[in-house]
PDB file of C-alpha atoms and ligand atoms in Angstrom:
ATOM      1  CA  UNK U   1      90.037  74.462 111.050  1.00 88.00           C
ATOM      2  CA  UNK U   2      88.850  77.764 112.418  1.00 91.00           C
ATOM      3  CA  UNK U   3      85.962  80.002 111.399  1.00 89.00           C
ATOM      4  CA  UNK U   4      88.068  81.772 108.762  1.00 94.00           C
ATOM      5  CA  UNK U   5      90.973  79.399 108.062  1.00 92.00           C
ATOM      6  CA  UNK U   6      90.435  75.959 106.539  1.00 94.00           C
ATOM      7  CA  UNK U   7      93.938  74.600 107.219  1.00 95.00           C
ATOM      8  CA  UNK U   8      94.302  71.393 109.200  1.00 93.00           C
ATOM      9  CA  UNK U   9      96.251  71.445 112.489  1.00 88.00           C
ATOM     10  CA  UNK U  10      99.926  71.236 111.526  1.00 95.00           C
ATOM     11  CA  UNK U  11      99.388  72.784 108.075  1.00 97.00           C
ATOM     12  CA  UNK U  12     100.472  76.199 109.327  1.00 98.00           C
ATOM     13  CA  UNK U  13     104.107  77.037 110.143  1.00 98.00           C
ATOM     14  CA  UNK U  14     105.270  78.877 113.266  1.00 98.00           C
ATOM     15  CA  UNK U  15     106.591  81.697 111.059  1.00 98.00           C
ATOM     16  CA  UNK U  16     103.928  83.590 109.121  1.00 98.00           C
ATOM     17  CA  UNK U  17     104.160  86.401 106.588  1.00 98.00           C
ATOM     18  CA  UNK U  18     100.970  88.431 106.287  1.00 98.00           C
ATOM     19  CA  UNK U  19     100.392  90.419 103.090  1.00 97.00           C
ATOM     20  CA  UNK U  20      97.041  92.208 102.912  1.00 96.00           C
ATOM     21  CA  UNK U  21      96.365  90.945  99.407  1.00 94.00           C
ATOM     22  CA  UNK U  22      95.747  87.168  99.060  1.00 96.00           C
ATOM     23  CA  UNK U  23      97.100  87.209  95.478  1.00 94.00           C
ATOM     24  CA  UNK U  24     100.349  88.598  96.822  1.00 94.00           C
ATOM     25  CA  UNK U  25     100.453  85.660  99.222  1.00 96.00           C
ATOM     26  CA  UNK U  26     100.187  83.366  96.173  1.00 96.00           C
ATOM     27  CA  UNK U  27     102.838  85.296  94.229  1.00 95.00           C
ATOM     28  CA  UNK U  28     105.262  85.358  97.183  1.00 96.00           C
ATOM     29  CA  UNK U  29     104.794  81.629  97.869  1.00 97.00           C
ATOM     30  CA  UNK U  30     105.331  80.729  94.204  1.00 97.00           C
ATOM     31  CA  UNK U  31     108.352  83.038  93.926  1.00 96.00           C
ATOM     32  CA  UNK U  32     110.216  82.470  97.195  1.00 97.00           C
ATOM     33  CA  UNK U  33     109.117  79.115  98.654  1.00 98.00           C
ATOM     34  CA  UNK U  34     109.690  75.557  97.533  1.00 98.00           C
ATOM     35  CA  UNK U  35     107.116  72.780  97.946  1.00 97.00           C
ATOM     36  CA  UNK U  36     104.435  75.453  98.564  1.00 98.00           C
ATOM     37  CA  UNK U  37     100.924  74.104  99.070  1.00 98.00           C
ATOM     38  CA  UNK U  38      97.716  76.095  99.412  1.00 98.00           C
ATOM     39  CA  UNK U  39      96.426  75.637 102.976  1.00 98.00           C
ATOM     40  CA  UNK U  40      93.553  78.110 102.993  1.00 98.00           C
ATOM     41  CA  UNK U  41      90.949  79.226 100.475  1.00 97.00           C
ATOM     42  CA  UNK U  42      88.118  80.273 102.797  1.00 97.00           C
ATOM     43  CA  UNK U  43      86.626  83.552 101.466  1.00 97.00           C
ATOM     44  CA  UNK U  44      89.419  83.596  98.869  1.00 97.00           C
ATOM     45  CA  UNK U  45      91.866  84.700 101.582  1.00 98.00           C
ATOM     46  CA  UNK U  46      94.621  82.460 100.256  1.00 98.00           C
ATOM     47  CA  UNK U  47      97.316  80.960 102.475  1.00 98.00           C
ATOM     48  CA  UNK U  48     100.318  78.834 101.488  1.00 98.00           C
ATOM     49  CA  UNK U  49     102.867  76.813 103.451  1.00 98.00           C
ATOM     50  CA  UNK U  50     106.253  75.918 101.987  1.00 98.00           C
ATOM     51  CA  UNK U  51     109.983  75.992 102.623  1.00 98.00           C
ATOM     52  CA  UNK U  52     112.488  78.837 102.500  1.00 98.00           C
ATOM     53  CA  UNK U  53     116.129  77.729 102.883  1.00 97.00           C
ATOM     54  CA  UNK U  54     114.793  74.591 104.564  1.00 97.00           C
ATOM     55  CA  UNK U  55     112.608  76.521 107.054  1.00 98.00           C
ATOM     56  CA  UNK U  56     108.803  76.100 107.104  1.00 98.00           C
ATOM     57  CA  UNK U  57     106.918  79.318 106.395  1.00 98.00           C
ATOM     58  CA  UNK U  58     103.254  80.174 105.899  1.00 98.00           C
ATOM     59  CA  UNK U  59     102.227  83.171 103.790  1.00 98.00           C
ATOM     60  CA  UNK U  60      98.620  84.066 104.624  1.00 98.00           C
ATOM     61  CA  UNK U  61      96.547  86.980 103.292  1.00 98.00           C
ATOM     62  CA  UNK U  62      95.213  89.226 106.069  1.00 98.00           C
ATOM     63  CA  UNK U  63      92.779  91.434 104.129  1.00 97.00           C
ATOM     64  CA  UNK U  64      92.685  95.209 104.453  1.00 97.00           C
ATOM     65  CA  UNK U  65      92.277  97.048 107.753  1.00 98.00           C
ATOM     66  CA  UNK U  66      92.710  96.073 111.386  1.00 98.00           C
ATOM     67  CA  UNK U  67      89.357  94.273 111.861  1.00 98.00           C
ATOM     68  CA  UNK U  68      90.276  91.852 109.057  1.00 98.00           C
ATOM     69  CA  UNK U  69      93.885  91.380 110.121  1.00 98.00           C
ATOM     70  CA  UNK U  70      92.734  90.853 113.704  1.00 98.00           C
ATOM     71  CA  UNK U  71      90.592  87.869 112.716  1.00 98.00           C
ATOM     72  CA  UNK U  72      93.441  86.103 110.903  1.00 98.00           C
ATOM     73  CA  UNK U  73      96.125  86.969 113.479  1.00 98.00           C
ATOM     74  CA  UNK U  74      93.903  85.842 116.376  1.00 98.00           C
ATOM     75  CA  UNK U  75      93.173  82.489 114.743  1.00 98.00           C
ATOM     76  CA  UNK U  76      96.789  81.952 113.639  1.00 98.00           C
ATOM     77  CA  UNK U  77      98.068  82.663 117.147  1.00 98.00           C
ATOM     78  CA  UNK U  78      95.369  81.003 119.260  1.00 97.00           C
ATOM     79  CA  UNK U  79      94.479  77.993 117.107  1.00 97.00           C
ATOM     80  CA  UNK U  80      97.607  77.354 115.017  1.00 97.00           C
ATOM     81  CA  UNK U  81     100.344  78.401 117.483  1.00 97.00           C
ATOM     82  CA  UNK U  82     101.945  81.043 115.230  1.00 98.00           C
ATOM     83  CA  UNK U  83     105.054  82.432 116.962  1.00 98.00           C
ATOM     84  CA  UNK U  84     106.466  84.979 114.503  1.00 98.00           C
ATOM     85  CA  UNK U  85     104.119  87.190 112.453  1.00 98.00           C
ATOM     86  CA  UNK U  86     105.511  89.646 109.927  1.00 98.00           C
ATOM     87  CA  UNK U  87     103.209  91.945 108.007  1.00 98.00           C
ATOM     88  CA  UNK U  88     104.444  92.661 104.467  1.00 98.00           C
ATOM     89  CA  UNK U  89     102.462  95.463 102.879  1.00 97.00           C
ATOM     90  CA  UNK U  90     102.371  98.891 101.352  1.00 96.00           C
ATOM     91  CA  UNK U  91     102.130 102.294 102.991  1.00 97.00           C
ATOM     92  CA  UNK U  92     101.842 105.958 102.125  1.00 97.00           C
ATOM     93  CA  UNK U  93     104.986 108.034 102.753  1.00 98.00           C
ATOM     94  CA  UNK U  94     104.610 111.046 105.065  1.00 97.00           C
ATOM     95  CA  UNK U  95     108.083 112.640 105.246  1.00 98.00           C
ATOM     96  CA  UNK U  96     110.125 114.411 102.562  1.00 97.00           C
ATOM     97  CA  UNK U  97     113.102 112.093 103.056  1.00 97.00           C
ATOM     98  CA  UNK U  98     110.951 108.951 102.587  1.00 98.00           C
ATOM     99  CA  UNK U  99     110.706 108.099  98.892  1.00 96.00           C
ATOM    100  CA  UNK U 100     108.555 105.837  96.761  1.00 94.00           C
ATOM    101  CA  UNK U 101     109.961 102.237  96.757  1.00 93.00           C
ATOM    102  CA  UNK U 102     111.793 102.808 100.078  1.00 95.00           C
ATOM    103  CA  UNK U 103     111.097 100.283 102.811  1.00 97.00           C
ATOM    104  CA  UNK U 104     109.885 101.291 106.280  1.00 98.00           C
ATOM    105  CA  UNK U 105     110.472  99.009 109.272  1.00 98.00           C
ATOM    106  CA  UNK U 106     107.733 100.031 111.702  1.00 98.00           C
ATOM    107  CA  UNK U 107     109.334 100.379 115.130  1.00 98.00           C
ATOM    108  CA  UNK U 108     106.038 101.686 116.556  1.00 98.00           C
ATOM    109  CA  UNK U 109     102.495 101.951 115.204  1.00 98.00           C
ATOM    110  CA  UNK U 110     100.458 104.893 116.481  1.00 98.00           C
ATOM    111  CA  UNK U 111      96.708 104.685 116.115  1.00 97.00           C
ATOM    112  CA  UNK U 112      93.398 106.309 117.028  1.00 94.00           C
ATOM    113  CA  UNK U 113      91.563 103.023 117.389  1.00 92.00           C
ATOM    114  CA  UNK U 114      92.044  99.300 116.887  1.00 94.00           C
ATOM    115  CA  UNK U 115      89.809  96.268 117.504  1.00 93.00           C
ATOM    116  CA  UNK U 116      91.609  96.131 120.880  1.00 92.00           C
ATOM    117  CA  UNK U 117      90.627  99.678 121.912  1.00 92.00           C
ATOM    118  CA  UNK U 118      87.689  98.409 123.952  1.00 92.00           C
ATOM    119  CA  UNK U 119      90.135  96.514 126.201  1.00 94.00           C
ATOM    120  CA  UNK U 120      92.421  99.461 126.826  1.00 93.00           C
ATOM    121  CA  UNK U 121      89.641 102.035 127.416  1.00 90.00           C
ATOM    122  CA  UNK U 122      91.473 105.198 128.521  1.00 91.00           C
ATOM    123  CA  UNK U 123      94.973 103.663 128.362  1.00 93.00           C
ATOM    124  CA  UNK U 124      97.073 104.958 125.484  1.00 93.00           C
ATOM    125  CA  UNK U 125      98.937 101.692 124.803  1.00 96.00           C
ATOM    126  CA  UNK U 126     102.090 102.012 122.646  1.00 97.00           C
ATOM    127  CA  UNK U 127     102.206  99.186 120.064  1.00 98.00           C
ATOM    128  CA  UNK U 128     105.808  98.345 119.149  1.00 98.00           C
ATOM    129  CA  UNK U 129     107.712  95.834 117.041  1.00 98.00           C
ATOM    130  CA  UNK U 130     109.755  92.941 118.383  1.00 98.00           C
ATOM    131  CA  UNK U 131     113.250  94.364 118.835  1.00 98.00           C
ATOM    132  CA  UNK U 132     115.096  91.248 117.620  1.00 98.00           C
ATOM    133  CA  UNK U 133     113.038  91.098 114.415  1.00 98.00           C
ATOM    134  CA  UNK U 134     113.502  94.821 113.868  1.00 98.00           C
ATOM    135  CA  UNK U 135     117.281  94.619 114.173  1.00 98.00           C
ATOM    136  CA  UNK U 136     117.442  91.506 111.972  1.00 98.00           C
ATOM    137  CA  UNK U 137     115.267  93.145 109.300  1.00 98.00           C
ATOM    138  CA  UNK U 138     117.438  96.244 109.324  1.00 98.00           C
ATOM    139  CA  UNK U 139     120.533  94.073 108.865  1.00 98.00           C
ATOM    140  CA  UNK U 140     118.866  92.133 106.018  1.00 98.00           C
ATOM    141  CA  UNK U 141     117.753  95.324 104.258  1.00 97.00           C
ATOM    142  CA  UNK U 142     121.284  96.702 104.392  1.00 96.00           C
ATOM    143  CA  UNK U 143     122.823  93.530 102.988  1.00 96.00           C
ATOM    144  CA  UNK U 144     120.198  93.438 100.204  1.00 95.00           C
ATOM    145  CA  UNK U 145     120.942  97.106  99.410  1.00 96.00           C
ATOM    146  CA  UNK U 146     117.358  98.279  99.979  1.00 96.00           C
ATOM    147  CA  UNK U 147     116.883 101.895 101.106  1.00 96.00           C
ATOM    148  CA  UNK U 148     115.242 101.528 104.494  1.00 97.00           C
ATOM    149  CA  UNK U 149     113.883 103.775 107.252  1.00 98.00           C
ATOM    150  CA  UNK U 150     113.230 102.674 110.829  1.00 98.00           C
ATOM    151  CA  UNK U 151     110.728 104.554 112.970  1.00 98.00           C
ATOM    152  CA  UNK U 152     107.103 105.240 113.806  1.00 98.00           C
ATOM    153  CA  UNK U 153     104.183 104.714 111.468  1.00 98.00           C
ATOM    154  CA  UNK U 154     100.456 105.401 111.735  1.00 98.00           C
ATOM    155  CA  UNK U 155      97.846 102.623 111.463  1.00 98.00           C
ATOM    156  CA  UNK U 156      94.673 104.250 110.167  1.00 97.00           C
ATOM    157  CA  UNK U 157      91.104 103.001 109.845  1.00 96.00           C
ATOM    158  CA  UNK U 158      90.655 104.927 106.603  1.00 95.00           C
ATOM    159  CA  UNK U 159      92.384 104.962 103.252  1.00 95.00           C
ATOM    160  CA  UNK U 160      90.414 108.021 102.123  1.00 94.00           C
ATOM    161  CA  UNK U 161      91.261 110.181 105.087  1.00 92.00           C
ATOM    162  CA  UNK U 162      89.502 113.479 105.882  1.00 93.00           C
ATOM    163  CA  UNK U 163      91.717 114.555 108.808  1.00 92.00           C
ATOM    164  CA  UNK U 164      94.414 116.723 107.227  1.00 94.00           C
ATOM    165  CA  UNK U 165      95.040 118.278 110.665  1.00 96.00           C
ATOM    166  CA  UNK U 166      95.940 114.859 112.051  1.00 95.00           C
ATOM    167  CA  UNK U 167      98.210 114.090 109.109  1.00 95.00           C
ATOM    168  CA  UNK U 168      99.977 117.408 109.712  1.00 95.00           C
ATOM    169  CA  UNK U 169     100.540 116.605 113.381  1.00 97.00           C
ATOM    170  CA  UNK U 170     101.896 113.154 112.583  1.00 97.00           C
ATOM    171  CA  UNK U 171     104.261 114.550 109.983  1.00 97.00           C
ATOM    172  CA  UNK U 172     105.389 117.132 112.528  1.00 97.00           C
ATOM    173  CA  UNK U 173     106.112 114.341 115.015  1.00 98.00           C
ATOM    174  CA  UNK U 174     108.210 112.299 112.590  1.00 98.00           C
ATOM    175  CA  UNK U 175     105.748 109.591 111.580  1.00 98.00           C
ATOM    176  CA  UNK U 176     107.231 107.978 108.460  1.00 98.00           C
ATOM    177  CA  UNK U 177     104.183 106.491 106.778  1.00 98.00           C
ATOM    178  CA  UNK U 178     100.556 105.402 107.010  1.00 98.00           C
ATOM    179  CA  UNK U 179      98.985 101.969 106.542  1.00 98.00           C
ATOM    180  CA  UNK U 180      96.013 100.148 108.034  1.00 98.00           C
ATOM    181  CA  UNK U 181      97.064  96.983 109.926  1.00 98.00           C
ATOM    182  CA  UNK U 182     100.296  97.051 111.969  1.00 98.00           C
ATOM    183  CA  UNK U 183      99.042  98.444 115.308  1.00 98.00           C
ATOM    184  CA  UNK U 184      96.582  95.604 115.891  1.00 98.00           C
ATOM    185  CA  UNK U 185      99.216  93.032 114.906  1.00 98.00           C
ATOM    186  CA  UNK U 186     101.649  94.486 117.453  1.00 98.00           C
ATOM    187  CA  UNK U 187      98.979  94.577 120.143  1.00 98.00           C
ATOM    188  CA  UNK U 188      98.035  90.917 119.592  1.00 98.00           C
ATOM    189  CA  UNK U 189     101.714  89.900 119.611  1.00 98.00           C
ATOM    190  CA  UNK U 190     102.134  91.707 122.940  1.00 98.00           C
ATOM    191  CA  UNK U 191      99.013  90.055 124.388  1.00 98.00           C
ATOM    192  CA  UNK U 192     100.052  86.529 123.391  1.00 98.00           C
ATOM    193  CA  UNK U 193     103.834  86.998 123.791  1.00 98.00           C
ATOM    194  CA  UNK U 194     104.653  86.421 120.126  1.00 98.00           C
ATOM    195  CA  UNK U 195     107.084  88.244 117.822  1.00 98.00           C
ATOM    196  CA  UNK U 196     105.742  90.749 115.291  1.00 98.00           C
ATOM    197  CA  UNK U 197     107.065  93.260 112.780  1.00 98.00           C
ATOM    198  CA  UNK U 198     105.674  95.248 109.853  1.00 98.00           C
ATOM    199  CA  UNK U 199     107.892  95.614 106.778  1.00 98.00           C
ATOM    200  CA  UNK U 200     106.310  98.173 104.458  1.00 98.00           C
ATOM    201  CA  UNK U 201     107.051  99.379 100.944  1.00 97.00           C
ATOM    202  CA  UNK U 202     106.181 103.021 100.244  1.00 96.00           C
ATOM    203  CA  UNK U 203     103.695 102.738  97.369  1.00 95.00           C
ATOM    204  CA  UNK U 204     102.396 106.324  97.360  1.00 95.00           C
ATOM    205  CA  UNK U 205     103.246 109.614  99.008  1.00 96.00           C
ATOM    206  CA  UNK U 206     100.864 111.893 100.896  1.00 95.00           C
ATOM    207  CA  UNK U 207     102.965 115.025 100.280  1.00 93.00           C
ATOM    208  CA  UNK U 208     104.296 114.565  96.751  1.00 94.00           C
ATOM    209  CA  UNK U 209     101.288 112.533  95.509  1.00 94.00           C
ATOM    210  CA  UNK U 210     103.680 110.240  93.641  1.00 94.00           C
ATOM    211  CA  UNK U 211     102.649 106.593  93.285  1.00 94.00           C
ATOM    212  CA  UNK U 212     104.604 103.438  92.498  1.00 89.00           C
ATOM    213  CA  UNK U 213     104.082 102.520  88.837  1.00 82.00           C
ATOM    214  CA  UNK U 214     102.391  99.138  88.534  1.00 75.00           C
ATOM    215  CA  UNK U 215     105.402  97.602  86.700  1.00 74.00           C
ATOM    216  CA  UNK U 216     107.606  98.396  89.743  1.00 75.00           C
ATOM    217  CA  UNK U 217     105.281  96.904  92.315  1.00 76.00           C
ATOM    218  CA  UNK U 218     106.410  93.292  91.938  1.00 75.00           C
ATOM    219  CA  UNK U 219     110.108  94.080  92.324  1.00 75.00           C
ATOM    220  CA  UNK U 220     109.545  96.280  95.375  1.00 80.00           C
ATOM    221  CA  UNK U 221     107.247  93.711  96.903  1.00 89.00           C
ATOM    222  CA  UNK U 222     109.948  91.056  96.393  1.00 93.00           C
ATOM    223  CA  UNK U 223     112.500  93.117  98.378  1.00 94.00           C
ATOM    224  CA  UNK U 224     110.063  93.253 101.272  1.00 96.00           C
ATOM    225  CA  UNK U 225     109.435  89.480 101.241  1.00 97.00           C
ATOM    226  CA  UNK U 226     113.163  88.794 101.286  1.00 97.00           C
ATOM    227  CA  UNK U 227     113.748  91.204 104.180  1.00 98.00           C
ATOM    228  CA  UNK U 228     110.942  89.536 106.145  1.00 98.00           C
ATOM    229  CA  UNK U 229     112.219  85.999 105.480  1.00 98.00           C
ATOM    230  CA  UNK U 230     115.794  86.856 106.450  1.00 98.00           C
ATOM    231  CA  UNK U 231     114.588  88.598 109.623  1.00 98.00           C
ATOM    232  CA  UNK U 232     112.382  85.665 110.664  1.00 98.00           C
ATOM    233  CA  UNK U 233     115.231  83.145 110.485  1.00 98.00           C
ATOM    234  CA  UNK U 234     118.192  85.361 111.452  1.00 92.00           C
TER     235      UNK U 234
HETATM  236  N1  HPA J   1      96.845 105.349 103.444  1.00 61.83           N
HETATM  237  C1  HPA J   1      96.508 104.256 104.127  1.00 61.83           C
HETATM  238  N2  HPA J   1      96.978 103.059 103.821  1.00 61.83           N
HETATM  239  C2  HPA J   1      97.829 102.949 102.790  1.00 61.83           C
HETATM  240  C3  HPA J   1      98.216 104.054 102.047  1.00 61.83           C
HETATM  241  C4  HPA J   1      97.706 105.326 102.400  1.00 61.83           C
HETATM  242  O1  HPA J   1      98.021 106.344 101.774  1.00 61.83           O
HETATM  243  N3  HPA J   1      99.050 103.622 101.063  1.00 61.83           N
HETATM  244  C5  HPA J   1      99.169 102.284 101.223  1.00 61.83           C
HETATM  245  N4  HPA J   1      98.440 101.879 102.263  1.00 61.83           N
END
């Protein structure tokens, strides 16, 4: 047990999928895993461990934003020996060629600040995905027929952003989408020599203001879970 995770030692697998929403962790475990058992209920941040194609997997909610994700990722890595951590979540599209429902594989995650910023001080560290996971996820997305983009994303501290000038500069520099967790996950994976990737479904669009209808969310979320599982065990 840790401060925020009630699982016993050994209850958590080495491969972990991290959706922000704990109810999505429950849905994904019930839909894609066999023999899934709930291993964490502390603060309602549900976690489940089960089997996918015979491989042990844990699906643990991370909460929203980097401070929350940082707590779960730190404890999963340092106390439960997590080796592969794949964020599965939603993002806002930022380029014309990126559509609603498309999947973004975040090769890099630019950011203004993360919980790790105090360590880096004036160093502009470049958080990036594990190359092997990235390539495997790209291969899985192609074989599943999911429209996928690979490139840079932005990890923000705000959902209701007031910096249109910053959004404009990111769009100008090819950033594909915005979410709120990946950069800290990549930084922790680098620090502890683990593998990390963020697989993101575009749920809304900053330029077109389109949003994924609620009836489509489950299907799109399922594509992302499958891409992440295939990549983890490629
Ligand atoms: N901004 C930040 N995070 C997000 C968004 C967004 O537009 N959409 C989904 N996650």
